[in-house]
Amino acid sequence: MRVLVIGSGGREHALAWAIHRSPGVEKLWVAPGNPGTEALGINVSIDPMDFEAIYDLCRGESIELVVVGPENPLAAGIADFLAARGISVFGPTKGGAQLEASKSTAKEFMARHDIPHARFKVFERPEDAVDYVRCAPGPWVIKADGLAYGKGVTITSDTDEAITVISGMLSGKLHGTAGRRIVIEEFLEGIEATAMALCDGNTIFALPMAKDHKRVFDGDKGPMTGGMGAYSPLPFVTPEMEKMIYRDILHKTFLGLKHDGIDYRGVIYAGLMLTKAGPKVLEYNVRFGDPEAQCVLPRLAGDFAGLLMSCAEARLESFISSNSIEARDESAVTVVMASRGYPGEYPKGLPIEGLAGTGNMFSDDVLVFQAGTGKDEKGRLVASGGRVLAVTALMPTLVEARLEVYDALSKVTFPGAHCRKDIGKRQPKI
Ligand code: AMP
Ligand code: GLY
C-alpha cells in the first residue's frame, strides 16, 4: 500500500510510525512532515491546505490512502476533494468535520441525539450574551464557535471578565470570524479524559482511553496548552464506566452521524468530563488527539495501516473480524518537552542534544515523536515550535512507564526545555 500522511506535528509522527511498521505498506509520504518523519518516509514540502498539490502528488505517486492528521484541512473539505477524485481518505468530510469546526453545531448535535453534555446557549448578539451572564449563575464557560487553535475557551466567575470576553469574541477582535458566534455553557466539575473511536460510516471501533494534561505546569497550573502529556490505560475508569462511555457517547455519536446522513470515515474524538452524574462530552474533535495519538497508537498491536484503509473504504467490520487489532496490556506514558515560554512566545533555533541515531527511539518501547523540530543550516536538529517533541514509554505498569519516560527525557535537552514532571502521577477520584 502507498500511503500519504498530511501534517507535521507529533501526532503525524506517531501516525507515520504506526503506518510504517504495518505489514503491506510499500511506501510512505508525509506532507510536510518533520525531521522525525524523514526516517520513516519521504517528506514532501506541501501545505496541508493546498489540495491541488496534494492531489497531484497522489496521482503522480499512485498513492492509495491519504491519512489526514490536523483538523483545518478536514474542516475545509480535503476529504470531499480527494474522494471525489477517487482517492481513499481517512478523515471525515467537511460536513462531519463541523463537529469540531463549530462548537454550536456540536452542541446542537449532542442535544438532538441525547448525548450527555453541559447545558448551553448560543449567542450572536453581545447584548443577549451579556444579559445571560447577568442572570445565570457562574462560573461561565465561554467558547468561540469556530476553530481557535485551542485558545477559544474562557472559564470565569467574574462578570466583568465574562463581559469583556463576550465583547471581544463577538466583535471579532479576539478570534476573528471564529468568535462571531459563541457558546456559553454550564461549568462541569470532574475528571477530564479522552475517548476515541474509528468509524467507517457503518461500524465503530473504540480505541483505548487516554488522559491528556492540558495545563502547562505541574498540578494542572498555568495556562491551557495543546496538551503536555498523556497516559493510557486509565486506572480510574472502571470497566462499567468504559461501557457507559461507549454506549452513551461513542455509539450514540456514531448513530447520530448516521441519522444525519453523514458518511463519517475517520476518528471520533470525545473530550469528556467524568462527573459524579456520569460522563459528559465537553467537545468533539474529528482527528486523533495530540498527544493522545503518541500515547495510544504504540499500545495498538496489529495492522494499523490496514485498519485505517478499511475505514476509508467502508469495510471496517470485515477488517476487524478477520484481523486482530488489540490493545497491548502495557501502560503508555507520553511526556511532551516544550520550549520555554510556551504556550506564549518562545525562542526558536536552539539545538537539541541527546537524541541518538534517527532521533526516533531509545528502544523498541521508548519512542520519540518529534513535533516542533527543524534543521539549522548545518543540518543540526533544533527546536522550532512550542511543543518540540514527546517521549512515550510502554512498560508493564504505569509506575514503570513513568520511570522509563523520565529517564529517557533526562537524556534529551535544549536550552529552556520544559516538561511536566507529574504526567500519570496522581490517580484522580471521580
Ligand atoms: P474544549 O475546547 O471545548 O474542550 O475546551 C477546552 C478546555 O476547557 C477543556 O479541556 C476543559 O478543560 C475546559 N472546559 C471546556 N468546557 C468545559 C465545561 N463545560 N466545564 C468545565 N471545563 C470545561
Ligand atoms: N490533546 C487535545 C487535542 O488534541 O485537542
PDB file of N, CA, C and O in Angstrom, residues 10-11 150 192 194 210-232 269 289-295 332-344 346 369 371 385-393 402 405-406 409 414 416-425:
ATOM      1  N   GLY A  10       3.549  16.088  16.255  1.00  0.00           N
ATOM      2  CA  GLY A  10       3.856  14.840  16.943  1.00  0.00           C
ATOM      3  C   GLY A  10       2.828  13.765  16.619  1.00  0.00           C
ATOM      4  O   GLY A  10       3.167  12.579  16.508  1.00  0.00           O
ATOM      5  N   ARG A  11       1.581  14.177  16.503  1.00  0.00           N
ATOM      6  CA  ARG A  11       0.528  13.214  16.136  1.00  0.00           C
ATOM      7  C   ARG A  11       0.837  12.583  14.783  1.00  0.00           C
ATOM      8  O   ARG A  11       0.717  11.372  14.597  1.00  0.00           O
ATOM      9  N   GLY A 150      -7.188  25.985  19.917  1.00  0.00           N
ATOM     10  CA  GLY A 150      -7.184  25.606  21.338  1.00  0.00           C
ATOM     11  C   GLY A 150      -7.245  26.791  22.286  1.00  0.00           C
ATOM     12  O   GLY A 150      -7.123  26.625  23.497  1.00  0.00           O
ATOM     13  N   GLU A 192     -11.191  15.062  33.490  1.00  0.00           N
ATOM     14  CA  GLU A 192     -11.201  15.015  32.021  1.00  0.00           C
ATOM     15  C   GLU A 192     -10.535  13.746  31.515  1.00  0.00           C
ATOM     16  O   GLU A 192      -9.555  13.257  32.088  1.00  0.00           O
ATOM     17  N   THR A 194     -10.094  11.296  27.549  1.00  0.00           N
ATOM     18  CA  THR A 194     -10.313  11.261  26.100  1.00  0.00           C
ATOM     19  C   THR A 194     -10.757   9.869  25.671  1.00  0.00           C
ATOM     20  O   THR A 194     -10.101   8.878  26.010  1.00  0.00           O
ATOM     21  N   ALA A 210      -7.513   7.505  27.050  1.00  0.00           N
ATOM     22  CA  ALA A 210      -6.274   8.173  27.478  1.00  0.00           C
ATOM     23  C   ALA A 210      -6.637   9.404  28.292  1.00  0.00           C
ATOM     24  O   ALA A 210      -7.784   9.855  28.258  1.00  0.00           O
ATOM     25  N   LYS A 211      -5.664   9.911  29.008  1.00  0.00           N
ATOM     26  CA  LYS A 211      -5.868  11.183  29.709  1.00  0.00           C
ATOM     27  C   LYS A 211      -4.783  12.156  29.309  1.00  0.00           C
ATOM     28  O   LYS A 211      -3.591  11.873  29.431  1.00  0.00           O
ATOM     29  N   ASP A 212      -5.225  13.293  28.816  1.00  0.00           N
ATOM     30  CA  ASP A 212      -4.323  14.382  28.433  1.00  0.00           C
ATOM     31  C   ASP A 212      -4.109  15.289  29.654  1.00  0.00           C
ATOM     32  O   ASP A 212      -4.925  15.280  30.575  1.00  0.00           O
ATOM     33  N   HIS A 213      -3.037  16.042  29.670  1.00  0.00           N
ATOM     34  CA  HIS A 213      -2.774  17.027  30.738  1.00  0.00           C
ATOM     35  C   HIS A 213      -2.629  18.370  30.043  1.00  0.00           C
ATOM     36  O   HIS A 213      -1.616  18.640  29.412  1.00  0.00           O
ATOM     37  N   LYS A 214      -3.673  19.202  30.160  1.00  0.00           N
ATOM     38  CA  LYS A 214      -3.723  20.379  29.278  1.00  0.00           C
ATOM     39  C   LYS A 214      -3.008  21.617  29.795  1.00  0.00           C
ATOM     40  O   LYS A 214      -2.640  22.477  29.008  1.00  0.00           O
ATOM     41  N   ARG A 215      -2.848  21.718  31.107  1.00  0.00           N
ATOM     42  CA  ARG A 215      -2.193  22.941  31.621  1.00  0.00           C
ATOM     43  C   ARG A 215      -0.682  22.788  31.548  1.00  0.00           C
ATOM     44  O   ARG A 215      -0.160  21.681  31.634  1.00  0.00           O
ATOM     45  N   VAL A 216       0.000  23.929  31.456  1.00  0.00           N
ATOM     46  CA  VAL A 216       1.431  23.873  31.164  1.00  0.00           C
ATOM     47  C   VAL A 216       2.286  23.399  32.349  1.00  0.00           C
ATOM     48  O   VAL A 216       3.314  22.749  32.142  1.00  0.00           O
ATOM     49  N   PHE A 217       1.838  23.690  33.579  1.00  0.00           N
ATOM     50  CA  PHE A 217       2.688  23.351  34.734  1.00  0.00           C
ATOM     51  C   PHE A 217       2.123  22.206  35.570  1.00  0.00           C
ATOM     52  O   PHE A 217       0.928  21.896  35.496  1.00  0.00           O
ATOM     53  N   ASP A 218       2.998  21.623  36.384  1.00  0.00           N
ATOM     54  CA  ASP A 218       2.609  20.525  37.280  1.00  0.00           C
ATOM     55  C   ASP A 218       1.412  20.937  38.134  1.00  0.00           C
ATOM     56  O   ASP A 218       1.252  22.117  38.472  1.00  0.00           O
ATOM     57  N   GLY A 219       0.620  19.930  38.504  1.00  0.00           N
ATOM     58  CA  GLY A 219      -0.535  20.205  39.357  1.00  0.00           C
ATOM     59  C   GLY A 219      -1.644  20.913  38.595  1.00  0.00           C
ATOM     60  O   GLY A 219      -2.487  21.571  39.203  1.00  0.00           O
ATOM     61  N   ASP A 220      -1.623  20.826  37.279  1.00  0.00           N
ATOM     62  CA  ASP A 220      -2.632  21.481  36.422  1.00  0.00           C
ATOM     63  C   ASP A 220      -2.697  22.983  36.674  1.00  0.00           C
ATOM     64  O   ASP A 220      -3.771  23.580  36.749  1.00  0.00           O
ATOM     65  N   LYS A 221      -1.502  23.589  36.763  1.00  0.00           N
ATOM     66  CA  LYS A 221      -1.407  25.049  36.952  1.00  0.00           C
ATOM     67  C   LYS A 221      -0.980  25.698  35.623  1.00  0.00           C
ATOM     68  O   LYS A 221      -0.386  25.042  34.768  1.00  0.00           O
ATOM     69  N   GLY A 222      -1.245  27.017  35.553  1.00  0.00           N
ATOM     70  CA  GLY A 222      -0.787  27.771  34.382  1.00  0.00           C
ATOM     71  C   GLY A 222      -1.766  27.670  33.232  1.00  0.00           C
ATOM     72  O   GLY A 222      -2.819  27.044  33.341  1.00  0.00           O
ATOM     73  N   PRO A 223      -1.420  28.331  32.119  1.00  0.00           N
ATOM     74  CA  PRO A 223      -2.368  28.393  31.007  1.00  0.00           C
ATOM     75  C   PRO A 223      -2.583  27.053  30.299  1.00  0.00           C
ATOM     76  O   PRO A 223      -1.783  26.134  30.412  1.00  0.00           O
ATOM     77  N   MET A 224      -3.701  26.996  29.556  1.00  0.00           N
ATOM     78  CA  MET A 224      -4.030  25.826  28.731  1.00  0.00           C
ATOM     79  C   MET A 224      -3.034  25.709  27.579  1.00  0.00           C
ATOM     80  O   MET A 224      -2.634  26.718  27.003  1.00  0.00           O
ATOM     81  N   THR A 225      -2.705  24.487  27.227  1.00  0.00           N
ATOM     82  CA  THR A 225      -1.833  24.245  26.074  1.00  0.00           C
ATOM     83  C   THR A 225      -2.555  23.274  25.144  1.00  0.00           C
ATOM     84  O   THR A 225      -3.664  22.837  25.444  1.00  0.00           O
ATOM     85  N   GLY A 226      -1.879  22.862  24.092  1.00  0.00           N
ATOM     86  CA  GLY A 226      -2.429  21.807  23.235  1.00  0.00           C
ATOM     87  C   GLY A 226      -2.414  20.456  23.933  1.00  0.00           C
ATOM     88  O   GLY A 226      -3.101  19.524  23.523  1.00  0.00           O
ATOM     89  N   GLY A 227      -1.628  20.323  25.004  1.00  0.00           N
ATOM     90  CA  GLY A 227      -1.509  19.042  25.726  1.00  0.00           C
ATOM     91  C   GLY A 227      -0.047  18.790  26.052  1.00  0.00           C
ATOM     92  O   GLY A 227       0.803  18.845  25.176  1.00  0.00           O
ATOM     93  N   MET A 228       0.239  18.546  27.330  1.00  0.00           N
ATOM     94  CA  MET A 228       1.630  18.400  27.793  1.00  0.00           C
ATOM     95  C   MET A 228       2.020  16.954  28.052  1.00  0.00           C
ATOM     96  O   MET A 228       3.163  16.683  28.415  1.00  0.00           O
ATOM     97  N   GLY A 229       1.076  16.037  27.909  1.00  0.00           N
ATOM     98  CA  GLY A 229       1.412  14.636  28.149  1.00  0.00           C
ATOM     99  C   GLY A 229       0.140  13.844  28.330  1.00  0.00           C
ATOM    100  O   GLY A 229      -0.942  14.423  28.507  1.00  0.00           O
ATOM    101  N   ALA A 230       0.274  12.530  28.252  1.00  0.00           N
ATOM    102  CA  ALA A 230      -0.912  11.680  28.341  1.00  0.00           C
ATOM    103  C   ALA A 230      -0.502  10.317  28.869  1.00  0.00           C
ATOM    104  O   ALA A 230       0.680   9.954  28.826  1.00  0.00           O
ATOM    105  N   TYR A 231      -1.492   9.579  29.360  1.00  0.00           N
ATOM    106  CA  TYR A 231      -1.228   8.175  29.679  1.00  0.00           C
ATOM    107  C   TYR A 231      -2.445   7.337  29.343  1.00  0.00           C
ATOM    108  O   TYR A 231      -3.559   7.841  29.193  1.00  0.00           O
ATOM    109  N   SER A 232      -2.191   6.041  29.202  1.00  0.00           N
ATOM    110  CA  SER A 232      -3.227   5.094  28.810  1.00  0.00           C
ATOM    111  C   SER A 232      -2.735   3.695  29.191  1.00  0.00           C
ATOM    112  O   SER A 232      -1.548   3.413  28.990  1.00  0.00           O
ATOM    113  N   TYR A 269     -13.380  11.794  18.240  1.00  0.00           N
ATOM    114  CA  TYR A 269     -12.671  12.073  19.492  1.00  0.00           C
ATOM    115  C   TYR A 269     -13.661  12.765  20.406  1.00  0.00           C
ATOM    116  O   TYR A 269     -14.166  13.836  20.063  1.00  0.00           O
ATOM    117  N   GLY A 289      -6.203  12.849  18.869  1.00  0.00           N
ATOM    118  CA  GLY A 289      -5.696  13.859  19.788  1.00  0.00           C
ATOM    119  C   GLY A 289      -4.180  13.921  19.706  1.00  0.00           C
ATOM    120  O   GLY A 289      -3.510  12.964  19.320  1.00  0.00           O
ATOM    121  N   ASP A 290      -3.649  15.057  20.095  1.00  0.00           N
ATOM    122  CA  ASP A 290      -2.208  15.257  20.167  1.00  0.00           C
ATOM    123  C   ASP A 290      -1.946  15.843  21.554  1.00  0.00           C
ATOM    124  O   ASP A 290      -2.379  16.967  21.806  1.00  0.00           O
ATOM    125  N   PRO A 291      -1.401  15.143  22.503  1.00  0.00           N
ATOM    126  CA  PRO A 291      -0.538  13.965  22.398  1.00  0.00           C
ATOM    127  C   PRO A 291      -1.205  12.597  22.609  1.00  0.00           C
ATOM    128  O   PRO A 291      -0.476  11.613  22.786  1.00  0.00           O
ATOM    129  N   GLU A 292      -2.547  12.491  22.562  1.00  0.00           N
ATOM    130  CA  GLU A 292      -3.148  11.171  22.807  1.00  0.00           C
ATOM    131  C   GLU A 292      -2.697  10.147  21.758  1.00  0.00           C
ATOM    132  O   GLU A 292      -2.515   8.966  22.070  1.00  0.00           O
ATOM    133  N   ALA A 293      -2.518  10.584  20.501  1.00  0.00           N
ATOM    134  CA  ALA A 293      -2.096   9.630  19.460  1.00  0.00           C
ATOM    135  C   ALA A 293      -0.734   9.033  19.799  1.00  0.00           C
ATOM    136  O   ALA A 293      -0.519   7.824  19.652  1.00  0.00           O
ATOM    137  N   GLN A 294       0.181   9.888  20.294  1.00  0.00           N
ATOM    138  CA  GLN A 294       1.536   9.423  20.609  1.00  0.00           C
ATOM    139  C   GLN A 294       1.498   8.394  21.741  1.00  0.00           C
ATOM    140  O   GLN A 294       2.428   7.617  21.916  1.00  0.00           O
ATOM    141  N   CYS A 295       0.436   8.419  22.543  1.00  0.00           N
ATOM    142  CA  CYS A 295       0.317   7.525  23.690  1.00  0.00           C
ATOM    143  C   CYS A 295      -0.469   6.262  23.332  1.00  0.00           C
ATOM    144  O   CYS A 295      -0.106   5.156  23.727  1.00  0.00           O
ATOM    145  N   ALA A 332       1.145   3.040  28.714  1.00  0.00           N
ATOM    146  CA  ALA A 332       1.954   4.001  27.961  1.00  0.00           C
ATOM    147  C   ALA A 332       1.889   5.350  28.664  1.00  0.00           C
ATOM    148  O   ALA A 332       0.812   5.787  29.083  1.00  0.00           O
ATOM    149  N   VAL A 333       3.044   5.975  28.814  1.00  0.00           N
ATOM    150  CA  VAL A 333       3.096   7.347  29.334  1.00  0.00           C
ATOM    151  C   VAL A 333       3.835   8.196  28.306  1.00  0.00           C
ATOM    152  O   VAL A 333       4.916   7.816  27.849  1.00  0.00           O
ATOM    153  N   THR A 334       3.229   9.312  27.942  1.00  0.00           N
ATOM    154  CA  THR A 334       3.815  10.230  26.964  1.00  0.00           C
ATOM    155  C   THR A 334       4.038  11.574  27.635  1.00  0.00           C
ATOM    156  O   THR A 334       3.108  12.110  28.252  1.00  0.00           O
ATOM    157  N   VAL A 335       5.246  12.099  27.523  1.00  0.00           N
ATOM    158  CA  VAL A 335       5.536  13.410  28.111  1.00  0.00           C
ATOM    159  C   VAL A 335       6.078  14.323  27.014  1.00  0.00           C
ATOM    160  O   VAL A 335       6.975  13.942  26.253  1.00  0.00           O
ATOM    161  N   VAL A 336       5.492  15.513  26.938  1.00  0.00           N
ATOM    162  CA  VAL A 336       5.887  16.491  25.927  1.00  0.00           C
ATOM    163  C   VAL A 336       6.999  17.372  26.478  1.00  0.00           C
ATOM    164  O   VAL A 336       6.934  17.831  27.623  1.00  0.00           O
ATOM    165  N   MET A 337       8.022  17.611  25.653  1.00  0.00           N
ATOM    166  CA  MET A 337       9.068  18.566  26.010  1.00  0.00           C
ATOM    167  C   MET A 337       8.788  19.842  25.202  1.00  0.00           C
ATOM    168  O   MET A 337       8.701  19.782  23.966  1.00  0.00           O
ATOM    169  N   ALA A 338       8.592  20.928  25.928  1.00  0.00           N
ATOM    170  CA  ALA A 338       8.159  22.166  25.271  1.00  0.00           C
ATOM    171  C   ALA A 338       9.238  23.244  25.398  1.00  0.00           C
ATOM    172  O   ALA A 338      10.156  23.122  26.204  1.00  0.00           O
ATOM    173  N   SER A 339       9.095  24.286  24.603  1.00  0.00           N
ATOM    174  CA  SER A 339      10.019  25.421  24.662  1.00  0.00           C
ATOM    175  C   SER A 339       9.656  26.346  25.813  1.00  0.00           C
ATOM    176  O   SER A 339       8.470  26.497  26.139  1.00  0.00           O
ATOM    177  N   ARG A 340      10.668  27.005  26.372  1.00  0.00           N
ATOM    178  CA  ARG A 340      10.416  27.969  27.459  1.00  0.00           C
ATOM    179  C   ARG A 340       9.497  29.072  26.926  1.00  0.00           C
ATOM    180  O   ARG A 340       9.750  29.636  25.867  1.00  0.00           O
ATOM    181  N   GLY A 341       8.427  29.346  27.665  1.00  0.00           N
ATOM    182  CA  GLY A 341       7.508  30.401  27.249  1.00  0.00           C
ATOM    183  C   GLY A 341       6.218  29.845  26.660  1.00  0.00           C
ATOM    184  O   GLY A 341       5.187  30.506  26.675  1.00  0.00           O
ATOM    185  N   TYR A 342       6.264  28.624  26.106  1.00  0.00           N
ATOM    186  CA  TYR A 342       5.062  28.023  25.540  1.00  0.00           C
ATOM    187  C   TYR A 342       4.004  27.896  26.635  1.00  0.00           C
ATOM    188  O   TYR A 342       4.367  27.563  27.749  1.00  0.00           O
ATOM    189  N   PRO A 343       2.732  28.201  26.423  1.00  0.00           N
ATOM    190  CA  PRO A 343       2.061  28.458  25.152  1.00  0.00           C
ATOM    191  C   PRO A 343       2.112  29.909  24.688  1.00  0.00           C
ATOM    192  O   PRO A 343       1.394  30.262  23.747  1.00  0.00           O
ATOM    193  N   GLY A 344       2.940  30.743  25.306  1.00  0.00           N
ATOM    194  CA  GLY A 344       3.137  32.109  24.802  1.00  0.00           C
ATOM    195  C   GLY A 344       4.292  32.112  23.803  1.00  0.00           C
ATOM    196  O   GLY A 344       4.541  31.122  23.123  1.00  0.00           O
ATOM    197  N   TYR A 346       8.056  31.965  22.393  1.00  0.00           N
ATOM    198  CA  TYR A 346       9.199  31.120  22.757  1.00  0.00           C
ATOM    199  C   TYR A 346      10.307  31.296  21.726  1.00  0.00           C
ATOM    200  O   TYR A 346      10.047  31.676  20.577  1.00  0.00           O
ATOM    201  N   PHE A 369       8.667  11.101  19.531  1.00  0.00           N
ATOM    202  CA  PHE A 369       7.850  11.660  18.458  1.00  0.00           C
ATOM    203  C   PHE A 369       8.156  13.148  18.363  1.00  0.00           C
ATOM    204  O   PHE A 369       7.898  13.906  19.299  1.00  0.00           O
ATOM    205  N   ALA A 371       7.891  17.049  16.965  1.00  0.00           N
ATOM    206  CA  ALA A 371       6.776  17.933  16.594  1.00  0.00           C
ATOM    207  C   ALA A 371       7.366  19.252  16.099  1.00  0.00           C
ATOM    208  O   ALA A 371       7.568  19.421  14.897  1.00  0.00           O
ATOM    209  N   GLY A 385       9.378  24.926  17.544  1.00  0.00           N
ATOM    210  CA  GLY A 385       7.952  25.100  17.859  1.00  0.00           C
ATOM    211  C   GLY A 385       7.748  25.125  19.359  1.00  0.00           C
ATOM    212  O   GLY A 385       8.704  25.031  20.136  1.00  0.00           O
ATOM    213  N   GLY A 386       6.495  25.262  19.782  1.00  0.00           N
ATOM    214  CA  GLY A 386       6.174  25.305  21.201  1.00  0.00           C
ATOM    215  C   GLY A 386       6.304  23.929  21.827  1.00  0.00           C
ATOM    216  O   GLY A 386       7.044  23.706  22.785  1.00  0.00           O
ATOM    217  N   ARG A 387       5.546  22.980  21.285  1.00  0.00           N
ATOM    218  CA  ARG A 387       5.713  21.589  21.732  1.00  0.00           C
ATOM    219  C   ARG A 387       6.766  20.989  20.800  1.00  0.00           C
ATOM    220  O   ARG A 387       6.532  20.828  19.598  1.00  0.00           O
ATOM    221  N   VAL A 388       7.921  20.677  21.331  1.00  0.00           N
ATOM    222  CA  VAL A 388       9.063  20.319  20.473  1.00  0.00           C
ATOM    223  C   VAL A 388       9.073  18.824  20.155  1.00  0.00           C
ATOM    224  O   VAL A 388       9.226  18.424  19.003  1.00  0.00           O
ATOM    225  N   LEU A 389       8.928  18.014  21.177  1.00  0.00           N
ATOM    226  CA  LEU A 389       8.920  16.565  20.960  1.00  0.00           C
ATOM    227  C   LEU A 389       8.215  15.905  22.136  1.00  0.00           C
ATOM    228  O   LEU A 389       7.943  16.540  23.155  1.00  0.00           O
ATOM    229  N   ALA A 390       7.908  14.626  21.961  1.00  0.00           N
ATOM    230  CA  ALA A 390       7.330  13.861  23.067  1.00  0.00           C
ATOM    231  C   ALA A 390       8.053  12.537  23.146  1.00  0.00           C
ATOM    232  O   ALA A 390       8.504  12.003  22.127  1.00  0.00           O
ATOM    233  N   VAL A 391       8.177  12.019  24.367  1.00  0.00           N
ATOM    234  CA  VAL A 391       8.727  10.666  24.552  1.00  0.00           C
ATOM    235  C   VAL A 391       7.604   9.807  25.132  1.00  0.00           C
ATOM    236  O   VAL A 391       6.872  10.237  26.023  1.00  0.00           O
ATOM    237  N   THR A 392       7.460   8.617  24.572  1.00  0.00           N
ATOM    238  CA  THR A 392       6.466   7.649  25.068  1.00  0.00           C
ATOM    239  C   THR A 392       7.189   6.399  25.537  1.00  0.00           C
ATOM    240  O   THR A 392       8.030   5.863  24.803  1.00  0.00           O
ATOM    241  N   ALA A 393       6.868   5.938  26.731  1.00  0.00           N
ATOM    242  CA  ALA A 393       7.411   4.652  27.207  1.00  0.00           C
ATOM    243  C   ALA A 393       6.251   3.694  27.435  1.00  0.00           C
ATOM    244  O   ALA A 393       5.198   4.082  27.955  1.00  0.00           O
ATOM    245  N   ARG A 402       6.293   5.520  33.782  1.00  0.00           N
ATOM    246  CA  ARG A 402       6.672   6.876  34.219  1.00  0.00           C
ATOM    247  C   ARG A 402       8.183   6.969  34.458  1.00  0.00           C
ATOM    248  O   ARG A 402       8.836   7.902  34.011  1.00  0.00           O
ATOM    249  N   VAL A 405      10.036   6.860  31.081  1.00  0.00           N
ATOM    250  CA  VAL A 405       9.869   8.040  30.228  1.00  0.00           C
ATOM    251  C   VAL A 405      10.717   9.196  30.772  1.00  0.00           C
ATOM    252  O   VAL A 405      11.377   9.916  30.005  1.00  0.00           O
ATOM    253  N   TYR A 406      10.719   9.350  32.092  1.00  0.00           N
ATOM    254  CA  TYR A 406      11.504  10.467  32.651  1.00  0.00           C
ATOM    255  C   TYR A 406      13.001  10.184  32.586  1.00  0.00           C
ATOM    256  O   TYR A 406      13.801  11.111  32.453  1.00  0.00           O
ATOM    257  N   LEU A 409      13.822  11.169  29.073  1.00  0.00           N
ATOM    258  CA  LEU A 409      13.776  12.628  28.910  1.00  0.00           C
ATOM    259  C   LEU A 409      14.981  13.313  29.546  1.00  0.00           C
ATOM    260  O   LEU A 409      15.405  14.381  29.086  1.00  0.00           O
ATOM    261  N   PHE A 414      17.443  20.887  25.377  1.00  0.00           N
ATOM    262  CA  PHE A 414      17.776  22.081  24.589  1.00  0.00           C
ATOM    263  C   PHE A 414      17.577  23.251  25.536  1.00  0.00           C
ATOM    264  O   PHE A 414      16.869  23.111  26.549  1.00  0.00           O
ATOM    265  N   GLY A 416      16.289  25.878  27.804  1.00  0.00           N
ATOM    266  CA  GLY A 416      14.924  26.281  28.180  1.00  0.00           C
ATOM    267  C   GLY A 416      13.906  25.153  28.074  1.00  0.00           C
ATOM    268  O   GLY A 416      12.712  25.395  28.259  1.00  0.00           O
ATOM    269  N   ALA A 417      14.362  23.927  27.785  1.00  0.00           N
ATOM    270  CA  ALA A 417      13.404  22.817  27.633  1.00  0.00           C
ATOM    271  C   ALA A 417      12.598  22.639  28.912  1.00  0.00           C
ATOM    272  O   ALA A 417      13.136  22.706  30.018  1.00  0.00           O
ATOM    273  N   HIS A 418      11.303  22.410  28.742  1.00  0.00           N
ATOM    274  CA  HIS A 418      10.432  22.286  29.906  1.00  0.00           C
ATOM    275  C   HIS A 418       9.464  21.122  29.700  1.00  0.00           C
ATOM    276  O   HIS A 418       8.888  20.979  28.629  1.00  0.00           O
ATOM    277  N   CYS A 419       9.329  20.280  30.738  1.00  0.00           N
ATOM    278  CA  CYS A 419       8.276  19.274  30.664  1.00  0.00           C
ATOM    279  C   CYS A 419       7.627  19.125  32.035  1.00  0.00           C
ATOM    280  O   CYS A 419       8.231  19.443  33.063  1.00  0.00           O
ATOM    281  N   ARG A 420       6.377  18.711  32.030  1.00  0.00           N
ATOM    282  CA  ARG A 420       5.705  18.443  33.308  1.00  0.00           C
ATOM    283  C   ARG A 420       6.283  17.183  33.921  1.00  0.00           C
ATOM    284  O   ARG A 420       6.619  16.241  33.216  1.00  0.00           O
ATOM    285  N   LYS A 421       6.397  17.209  35.257  1.00  0.00           N
ATOM    286  CA  LYS A 421       7.006  16.059  35.946  1.00  0.00           C
ATOM    287  C   LYS A 421       5.939  15.128  36.514  1.00  0.00           C
ATOM    288  O   LYS A 421       6.276  14.129  37.143  1.00  0.00           O
ATOM    289  N   ASP A 422       4.675  15.503  36.329  1.00  0.00           N
ATOM    290  CA  ASP A 422       3.625  14.750  37.044  1.00  0.00           C
ATOM    291  C   ASP A 422       2.647  14.039  36.105  1.00  0.00           C
ATOM    292  O   ASP A 422       1.518  13.757  36.497  1.00  0.00           O
ATOM    293  N   ILE A 423       3.089  13.727  34.895  1.00  0.00           N
ATOM    294  CA  ILE A 423       2.168  13.042  33.978  1.00  0.00           C
ATOM    295  C   ILE A 423       1.910  11.626  34.513  1.00  0.00           C
ATOM    296  O   ILE A 423       2.846  10.850  34.725  1.00  0.00           O
ATOM    297  N   GLY A 424       0.662  11.322  34.757  1.00  0.00           N
ATOM    298  CA  GLY A 424       0.287   9.987  35.249  1.00  0.00           C
ATOM    299  C   GLY A 424       0.615   9.749  36.710  1.00  0.00           C
ATOM    300  O   GLY A 424       0.507   8.621  37.192  1.00  0.00           O
ATOM    301  N   LYS A 425       0.991  10.809  37.441  1.00  0.00           N
ATOM    302  CA  LYS A 425       1.473  10.607  38.816  1.00  0.00           C
ATOM    303  C   LYS A 425       0.338  10.360  39.815  1.00  0.00           C
ATOM    304  O   LYS A 425       0.374   9.420  40.586  1.00  0.00           O
TER     305      LYS A 425
END
